[in-house]
Short mmCIF file of C-alpha atoms and ligand atoms in Angstrom, two decimals:
data_model
loop_
_atom_site.label_atom_id
_atom_site.label_comp_id
_atom_site.label_asym_id
_atom_site.label_seq_id
_atom_site.Cartn_x
_atom_site.Cartn_y
_atom_site.Cartn_z
CA MET A 1 -23.87 8.17 2.51
CA THR A 2 -20.25 7.14 2.43
CA ALA A 3 -17.99 4.21 3.00
CA VAL A 4 -17.11 3.24 6.52
CA VAL A 5 -14.12 0.94 7.47
CA ALA A 6 -15.67 -1.96 9.42
CA GLY A 7 -12.57 -4.29 9.64
CA ILE A 8 -8.92 -4.70 8.63
CA GLY A 9 -6.52 -7.67 8.19
CA ALA A 10 -3.08 -8.20 6.78
CA VAL A 11 -0.65 -11.14 6.09
CA VAL A 12 2.99 -11.47 5.11
CA PRO A 13 4.51 -14.82 3.88
CA ASP A 14 6.81 -16.51 6.45
CA ARG A 15 9.91 -16.62 4.45
CA LEU A 16 12.12 -13.75 5.95
CA VAL A 17 14.92 -12.26 3.96
CA THR A 18 17.28 -9.95 5.83
CA ASN A 19 19.55 -7.41 4.33
CA GLU A 20 22.42 -9.53 5.35
CA MET A 21 21.03 -12.45 3.30
CA LEU A 22 20.81 -10.20 0.35
CA ALA A 23 24.38 -9.04 0.78
CA GLN A 24 25.63 -12.57 0.56
CA ARG A 25 24.53 -12.79 -3.07
CA LEU A 26 24.37 -9.16 -4.33
CA ASP A 27 26.97 -6.26 -4.29
CA THR A 28 25.22 -4.46 -1.47
CA SER A 29 25.27 -4.07 2.35
CA ASP A 30 22.95 -3.73 5.23
CA GLU A 31 24.44 -0.27 5.87
CA TRP A 32 23.73 0.86 2.21
CA ILE A 33 20.16 -0.35 2.42
CA VAL A 34 19.14 1.00 5.83
CA SER A 35 20.76 4.32 5.19
CA ARG A 36 19.22 4.81 1.67
CA THR A 37 15.86 3.29 2.33
CA GLY A 38 15.25 2.44 5.93
CA ILE A 39 14.53 -1.23 5.11
CA ARG A 40 16.08 -3.86 7.28
CA GLN A 41 14.12 -7.06 6.10
CA ARG A 42 11.23 -8.08 3.95
CA TYR A 43 9.16 -11.48 3.58
CA VAL A 44 9.08 -13.41 0.34
CA ALA A 45 6.43 -15.76 -0.79
CA PRO A 46 7.69 -19.39 -1.21
CA PRO A 47 7.14 -21.15 -4.49
CA GLY A 48 3.46 -22.04 -5.01
CA CYS A 49 2.17 -19.14 -2.80
CA SER A 50 0.44 -16.76 -5.31
CA THR A 51 -0.97 -13.21 -4.94
CA SER A 52 -4.46 -14.58 -4.68
CA ASP A 53 -3.31 -16.94 -1.70
CA LEU A 54 -1.97 -13.80 0.23
CA ALA A 55 -5.11 -11.86 -0.79
CA VAL A 56 -7.36 -14.49 0.64
CA GLY A 57 -5.40 -14.57 3.91
CA ALA A 58 -5.68 -10.88 4.41
CA ALA A 59 -9.46 -10.77 3.32
CA GLU A 60 -10.38 -13.57 5.83
CA ARG A 61 -8.69 -11.64 8.63
CA ALA A 62 -10.43 -8.31 7.49
CA MET A 63 -13.78 -10.19 7.35
CA GLN A 64 -13.23 -11.59 10.78
CA SER A 65 -12.21 -8.25 12.14
CA ALA A 66 -15.42 -6.79 10.72
CA GLY A 67 -17.46 -9.88 12.05
CA VAL A 68 -18.99 -10.58 8.51
CA ASP A 69 -18.98 -13.64 6.45
CA ASP A 70 -20.35 -11.98 3.30
CA VAL A 71 -19.73 -8.94 1.19
CA GLY A 72 -21.32 -7.48 -2.00
CA LEU A 73 -18.15 -6.47 -3.87
CA VAL A 74 -14.44 -7.41 -4.20
CA VAL A 75 -11.89 -4.94 -5.49
CA LEU A 76 -8.28 -6.24 -5.64
CA ALA A 77 -5.34 -3.92 -6.32
CA THR A 78 -2.34 -5.70 -7.61
CA THR A 79 0.50 -5.51 -10.17
CA THR A 80 1.28 -9.31 -9.84
CA PRO A 81 -2.07 -11.06 -10.67
CA ASP A 82 -1.84 -14.90 -10.60
CA ARG A 83 -2.13 -14.78 -14.45
CA PRO A 84 -2.33 -11.81 -17.01
CA CYS A 85 -5.81 -13.24 -17.85
CA PRO A 86 -8.36 -13.64 -16.19
CA GLY A 87 -8.48 -11.15 -13.29
CA THR A 88 -7.33 -12.39 -9.80
CA ALA A 89 -10.31 -10.79 -7.85
CA PRO A 90 -12.83 -13.40 -9.14
CA VAL A 91 -10.46 -16.24 -7.97
CA VAL A 92 -10.09 -14.46 -4.56
CA ALA A 93 -13.89 -14.05 -4.21
CA SER A 94 -14.37 -17.81 -5.12
CA LYS A 95 -11.71 -18.97 -2.60
CA LEU A 96 -13.52 -16.97 0.03
CA GLY A 97 -16.83 -18.59 -0.83
CA LEU A 98 -18.52 -15.44 -2.05
CA VAL A 99 -20.86 -16.44 -4.85
CA ASP A 100 -21.85 -14.33 -7.74
CA VAL A 101 -20.35 -11.12 -6.41
CA PRO A 102 -18.81 -8.52 -8.78
CA ALA A 103 -15.03 -8.89 -8.44
CA TYR A 104 -12.30 -7.03 -10.41
CA ASP A 105 -8.67 -6.07 -10.41
CA VAL A 106 -7.45 -2.55 -10.21
CA SER A 107 -3.91 -1.79 -11.73
CA ALA A 108 -2.25 1.31 -10.39
CA VAL A 109 0.98 -0.39 -8.93
CA CYS A 110 2.00 1.34 -5.53
CA THR A 111 -1.16 3.59 -5.64
CA GLY A 112 -3.41 0.63 -6.30
CA PHE A 113 -4.89 0.33 -2.81
CA ILE A 114 -5.99 3.90 -2.81
CA TYR A 115 -7.49 3.60 -6.38
CA ALA A 116 -9.40 0.45 -5.20
CA LEU A 117 -10.66 2.14 -2.12
CA PHE A 118 -11.91 5.00 -4.18
CA SER A 119 -13.70 2.57 -6.59
CA ALA A 120 -15.39 0.73 -3.86
CA ALA A 121 -16.28 3.82 -1.96
CA GLY A 122 -18.07 5.06 -5.01
CA ALA A 123 -20.09 1.87 -5.37
CA LEU A 124 -21.05 2.15 -1.78
CA ALA A 125 -21.97 5.77 -1.83
CA LEU A 126 -24.13 5.26 -4.84
CA GLY A 127 -26.03 2.54 -3.12
CA HIS A 128 -24.92 -0.22 -5.53
CA THR A 129 -23.79 -2.46 -2.66
CA GLU A 130 -23.98 -2.48 1.20
CA SER A 131 -20.42 -3.87 1.78
CA ALA A 132 -17.20 -4.36 -0.06
CA LEU A 133 -13.74 -6.04 0.38
CA VAL A 134 -10.80 -3.86 -0.72
CA ILE A 135 -7.61 -5.86 -1.06
CA GLY A 136 -4.08 -4.88 -1.84
CA ALA A 137 -1.82 -7.85 -2.47
CA ASP A 138 1.47 -8.29 -4.25
CA THR A 139 4.13 -10.86 -4.75
CA PHE A 140 6.75 -8.47 -6.28
CA SER A 141 9.41 -11.25 -5.73
CA THR A 142 8.02 -13.12 -8.82
CA ILE A 143 8.96 -10.01 -11.12
CA LEU A 144 12.22 -8.92 -9.56
CA ASP A 145 15.54 -9.55 -11.48
CA PRO A 146 17.50 -11.46 -8.84
CA ALA A 147 20.70 -9.93 -10.18
CA ASP A 148 19.31 -6.30 -9.92
CA ARG A 149 20.50 -4.68 -6.57
CA THR A 150 18.57 -1.52 -7.12
CA THR A 151 15.12 -3.33 -7.00
CA SER A 152 15.91 -6.63 -5.11
CA VAL A 153 16.71 -4.78 -1.83
CA ILE A 154 13.45 -2.83 -1.90
CA PHE A 155 10.51 -4.89 -2.51
CA GLY A 156 8.84 -7.56 -0.27
CA ASP A 157 5.58 -9.58 -0.64
CA GLY A 158 2.40 -9.15 1.36
CA ALA A 159 -1.39 -8.47 1.46
CA GLY A 160 -3.74 -6.11 3.32
CA ALA A 161 -7.47 -5.77 3.28
CA VAL A 162 -10.35 -3.65 4.60
CA VAL A 163 -14.09 -4.40 4.81
CA LEU A 164 -16.18 -1.35 3.90
CA ARG A 165 -19.79 -0.88 4.62
CA ARG A 166 -22.33 1.82 3.86
CA GLY A 167 -22.58 4.47 6.42
CA HIS A 168 -22.64 8.19 7.40
CA GLU A 169 -20.07 10.78 7.10
CA ASP A 170 -19.92 11.45 10.86
CA GLU A 171 -19.33 7.81 11.87
CA PRO A 172 -15.95 6.48 13.09
CA GLY A 173 -14.33 4.78 10.17
CA ALA A 174 -15.84 7.10 7.52
CA LEU A 175 -13.81 7.90 4.44
CA SER A 176 -14.13 11.76 4.13
CA GLY A 177 -12.03 12.70 0.98
CA PHE A 178 -10.13 11.35 -2.02
CA HIS A 179 -7.79 12.84 -4.59
CA LEU A 180 -6.24 10.72 -7.35
CA GLY A 181 -3.97 11.64 -10.29
CA SER A 182 -1.85 10.09 -13.13
CA ASP A 183 0.70 11.11 -15.72
CA GLY A 184 1.33 8.47 -18.40
CA ALA A 185 4.23 10.53 -19.78
CA LEU A 186 6.17 8.92 -16.80
CA ALA A 187 5.23 5.39 -17.70
CA ASP A 188 8.78 4.26 -18.35
CA LEU A 189 10.01 5.18 -14.82
CA ILE A 190 8.39 2.12 -13.29
CA THR A 191 7.70 -0.69 -15.76
CA VAL A 192 7.89 -4.38 -16.66
CA PRO A 193 9.46 -4.14 -20.17
CA ASP A 194 10.05 -7.74 -20.50
CA LYS A 195 10.38 -10.54 -17.79
CA TYR A 196 11.45 -8.24 -15.04
CA PHE A 197 10.42 -5.09 -13.12
CA ARG A 198 12.61 -2.07 -13.81
CA MET A 199 12.63 1.30 -11.80
CA ASP A 200 14.45 4.58 -12.40
CA GLY A 201 14.89 5.26 -8.65
CA LYS A 202 16.12 8.84 -8.45
CA PRO A 203 13.21 10.61 -10.66
CA VAL A 204 10.65 8.15 -8.86
CA PHE A 205 11.92 9.62 -5.57
CA MET A 206 11.49 13.22 -6.66
CA HIS A 207 8.02 12.65 -8.26
CA ALA A 208 6.83 10.56 -5.30
CA VAL A 209 7.59 13.42 -2.75
CA ARG A 210 6.07 16.05 -5.03
CA ARG A 211 2.92 14.12 -6.03
CA MET A 212 2.26 12.70 -2.42
CA THR A 213 2.66 16.13 -0.93
CA GLU A 214 0.40 17.83 -3.44
CA SER A 215 -2.21 15.18 -3.33
CA SER A 216 -2.31 15.31 0.44
CA ARG A 217 -2.65 19.05 0.57
CA THR A 218 -5.80 18.73 -1.84
CA VAL A 219 -7.41 16.17 0.21
CA LEU A 220 -6.77 18.00 3.46
CA ALA A 221 -8.45 21.07 1.98
CA GLN A 222 -11.31 19.04 0.56
CA SER A 223 -11.86 17.50 4.04
CA GLY A 224 -11.70 20.73 5.91
CA TRP A 225 -8.56 19.46 7.59
CA THR A 226 -5.15 21.08 8.25
CA ALA A 227 -1.76 19.41 8.82
CA GLN A 228 -2.46 19.80 12.61
CA THR A 229 -5.63 17.84 12.37
CA VAL A 230 -3.75 14.79 11.12
CA ASP A 231 -3.07 12.29 13.92
CA ARG A 232 -1.37 9.62 11.67
CA LEU A 233 0.02 9.85 8.25
CA VAL A 234 -0.01 6.45 6.56
CA GLY A 235 2.13 7.01 3.28
CA HIS A 236 3.17 4.34 0.87
CA GLN A 237 6.00 2.39 2.48
CA ALA A 238 8.67 2.85 -0.36
CA ASN A 239 11.52 4.72 1.36
CA VAL A 240 11.76 6.21 4.86
CA ARG A 241 13.27 9.33 3.41
CA ILE A 242 10.26 9.87 1.13
CA LEU A 243 7.99 9.61 4.09
CA GLN A 244 10.20 12.04 6.08
CA ALA A 245 10.29 14.52 3.19
CA VAL A 246 6.43 14.30 2.69
CA SER A 247 5.64 14.83 6.42
CA GLU A 248 8.17 17.70 6.52
CA GLN A 249 6.67 19.51 3.50
CA LEU A 250 3.19 19.09 4.82
CA GLY A 251 4.19 20.30 8.32
CA ILE A 252 3.06 17.02 9.97
CA PRO A 253 5.39 16.02 12.91
CA GLU A 254 7.67 13.09 11.76
CA ASP A 255 6.46 10.90 14.80
CA ARG A 256 2.95 10.92 13.32
CA ALA A 257 4.04 9.11 10.21
CA VAL A 258 3.51 5.46 10.49
CA VAL A 259 6.60 3.48 9.44
CA ASN A 260 6.78 -0.37 9.12
CA LEU A 261 8.90 -0.55 5.87
CA ASP A 262 11.85 -1.50 8.17
CA ARG A 263 10.05 -4.84 8.79
CA VAL A 264 8.31 -5.52 5.41
CA GLY A 265 10.03 -3.37 2.71
CA ASN A 266 7.86 -2.05 -0.19
CA THR A 267 5.00 -4.36 -0.58
CA ALA A 268 3.42 -2.29 -3.41
CA ALA A 269 -0.43 -2.53 -3.32
CA ALA A 270 -0.39 -4.15 0.07
CA SER A 271 1.79 -1.35 1.65
CA ILE A 272 -0.90 0.99 3.06
CA PRO A 273 -3.40 -1.63 4.48
CA LEU A 274 -0.42 -3.54 5.77
CA ALA A 275 1.01 -0.36 7.52
CA MET A 276 -2.44 0.51 8.94
CA ALA A 277 -3.02 -3.05 10.22
CA ASP A 278 0.34 -3.12 11.87
CA ALA A 279 -0.10 0.33 13.45
CA ALA A 280 -3.54 -0.72 14.79
CA LYS A 281 -2.12 -4.00 16.31
CA ASP A 282 0.73 -1.97 17.85
CA GLY A 283 -1.72 0.51 19.48
CA ASP A 284 -0.07 3.30 17.33
CA LEU A 285 -3.40 3.87 15.39
CA VAL A 286 -6.45 4.21 17.67
CA ALA A 287 -10.15 4.83 17.34
CA GLY A 288 -10.76 8.57 16.56
CA HIS A 289 -7.51 9.15 15.09
CA LYS A 290 -7.65 11.44 11.99
CA VAL A 291 -5.82 9.52 9.17
CA LEU A 292 -4.26 10.76 5.99
CA LEU A 293 -3.38 8.10 3.43
CA THR A 294 -1.11 8.98 0.44
CA ALA A 295 0.79 6.93 -2.17
CA PHE A 296 2.73 7.26 -5.43
CA GLY A 297 3.32 4.48 -8.06
CA GLY A 298 3.86 3.29 -11.50
CA GLY A 299 1.70 4.83 -14.21
CA ALA A 300 2.72 7.32 -12.85
CA THR A 301 -0.19 7.27 -10.54
CA TRP A 302 -0.79 8.96 -7.06
CA GLY A 303 -3.45 9.68 -4.68
CA ALA A 304 -4.59 10.56 -1.16
CA ALA A 305 -7.57 9.91 1.13
CA THR A 306 -8.71 10.84 4.52
CA LEU A 307 -10.52 8.82 7.21
CA THR A 308 -11.29 8.78 10.93
CA TRP A 309 -9.97 5.60 12.46
CA PRO A 310 -12.85 3.24 13.62
CA ASP A 311 -13.04 1.15 16.87
CA VAL A 312 -11.87 -2.23 15.36
CA ILE A 313 -9.45 -5.03 16.36
CA ALA A 314 -6.98 -5.59 13.40
CA GLY A 315 -6.57 -9.15 12.27
N1 LIG B 401 23.56 -1.48 -2.81
C1 LIG B 401 24.72 -0.72 -2.96
N2 LIG B 401 24.83 0.22 -3.88
C2 LIG B 401 23.68 0.44 -4.60
C3 LIG B 401 22.49 -0.29 -4.55
C4 LIG B 401 22.49 -1.26 -3.50
N3 LIG B 401 21.37 -2.07 -3.34
N4 LIG B 401 21.64 0.16 -5.40
C5 LIG B 401 22.22 1.22 -6.05
N5 LIG B 401 23.45 1.24 -5.67
C6 LIG B 401 24.47 2.33 -6.08
C7 LIG B 401 24.25 2.91 -7.41
O1 LIG B 401 24.72 2.02 -8.39
C8 LIG B 401 24.91 4.11 -7.42
O2 LIG B 401 26.33 3.96 -7.57
P1 LIG B 401 27.33 5.03 -8.30
O3 LIG B 401 27.14 6.20 -7.62
O4 LIG B 401 28.61 4.27 -8.38
O5 LIG B 401 26.61 5.06 -9.72
C9 LIG B 401 24.83 4.56 -5.91
O6 LIG B 401 24.61 3.45 -5.20
C10 LIG B 401 23.77 5.65 -5.62
O7 LIG B 401 22.70 5.16 -6.38
P2 LIG B 401 21.38 6.07 -6.49
O8 LIG B 401 20.31 5.45 -7.29
O9 LIG B 401 21.76 7.47 -6.82
O10 LIG B 401 20.93 6.05 -4.97
P3 LIG B 401 19.65 6.78 -4.35
O11 LIG B 401 20.19 7.51 -3.09
O12 LIG B 401 18.80 7.45 -5.36
O13 LIG B 401 18.89 5.63 -3.74
C11 LIG B 401 16.78 4.29 -4.27
C12 LIG B 401 18.19 4.52 -4.66
C13 LIG B 401 16.20 3.31 -5.26
C14 LIG B 401 16.76 3.71 -2.82
C15 LIG B 401 16.07 5.60 -4.27
O14 LIG B 401 16.28 6.23 -5.40
C16 LIG B 401 14.57 5.39 -4.10
O15 LIG B 401 14.16 5.04 -3.06
N6 LIG B 401 13.84 5.93 -5.08
C17 LIG B 401 12.42 5.75 -4.96
C18 LIG B 401 12.01 4.30 -5.28
C19 LIG B 401 10.60 4.18 -4.81
O16 LIG B 401 10.17 4.68 -3.89
N7 LIG B 401 9.98 3.24 -5.53
C20 LIG B 401 8.62 2.86 -5.34
C21 LIG B 401 7.65 4.00 -5.70
S1 LIG B 401 6.17 3.29 -6.18
#
């Protein structure tokens, strides 16, 4: 038995921040941001809108997409929990009206969604539950230093979620392979040392390309796929140049790489489910597509997964 994607949904807050708006208060420009990252705009949560609010919005859409009103497990990937303690997942479960279900947070920064997917898929494969909600949600705007142009231009807020159910490996939606890794010696590259998030962009770029490529190769081999098998590469939406480098090194044509970072920026744990939901809504990701997911994030952490896209309407 394995985990099968049964529904997907995503939300972004409605406060749009364009590059031009950032250039009015920071020493930066639309030209610099677009040429170095590919990002044109992002959405920012208004005061009072927390990570759990976005997570609930995405989860409701995913549950509607799956046609269910109940699940047996909630796993939430986030770096910006509502509070350091307790976890945010139980709050999300409660707001969704899910009573007595196991609910926990996963902390793996931008790789969080793949780690959370792995955790829930394991519980399903072992028969501990029949269904699960896997959510990636972040409000990075709450930890960005407004005076730091190197991070303020990159991140945006958002949430994405999938409903998984227990199913068979040959079903559409089936998750077929996983590879995860970490290297704590790189912990200082992406960190919140005090009040604000800090990132050493250049080495992060280099490690991200290397690890996303290696992890993808491992999971392709494990799934019995080649680069030619892959219809869509859904990589963590950090920087379009990272996505281009990874697809080039893997030998996957660049037009098979899903890109929505131009519209939403880097939404951390929300990035992959948000990109999948957007691509499905646009008709760019369709039933039967062989999909490769890969991410790199703070920790350092990285990972990749393969699945066959199901016949679902994204919410
Ligand atoms: N606007 C204008 N100039 C900026 C700027 C901004 N927003 N941010 C940095 N700069 C400046 C730098 O100060 C530097 O100036 P200097 O040459 O006078 O010192 C110059 O632009 C080049 O900076 P550099 O950091 O070398 O740029 P880069 O090409 O490496 O791009 C990132 C910076 C952050 C976009 C890039 O390193 C990156 O995307 N890294 C990966 C980040 C990532 O993916 N994080 C998430 C992973 S989970």
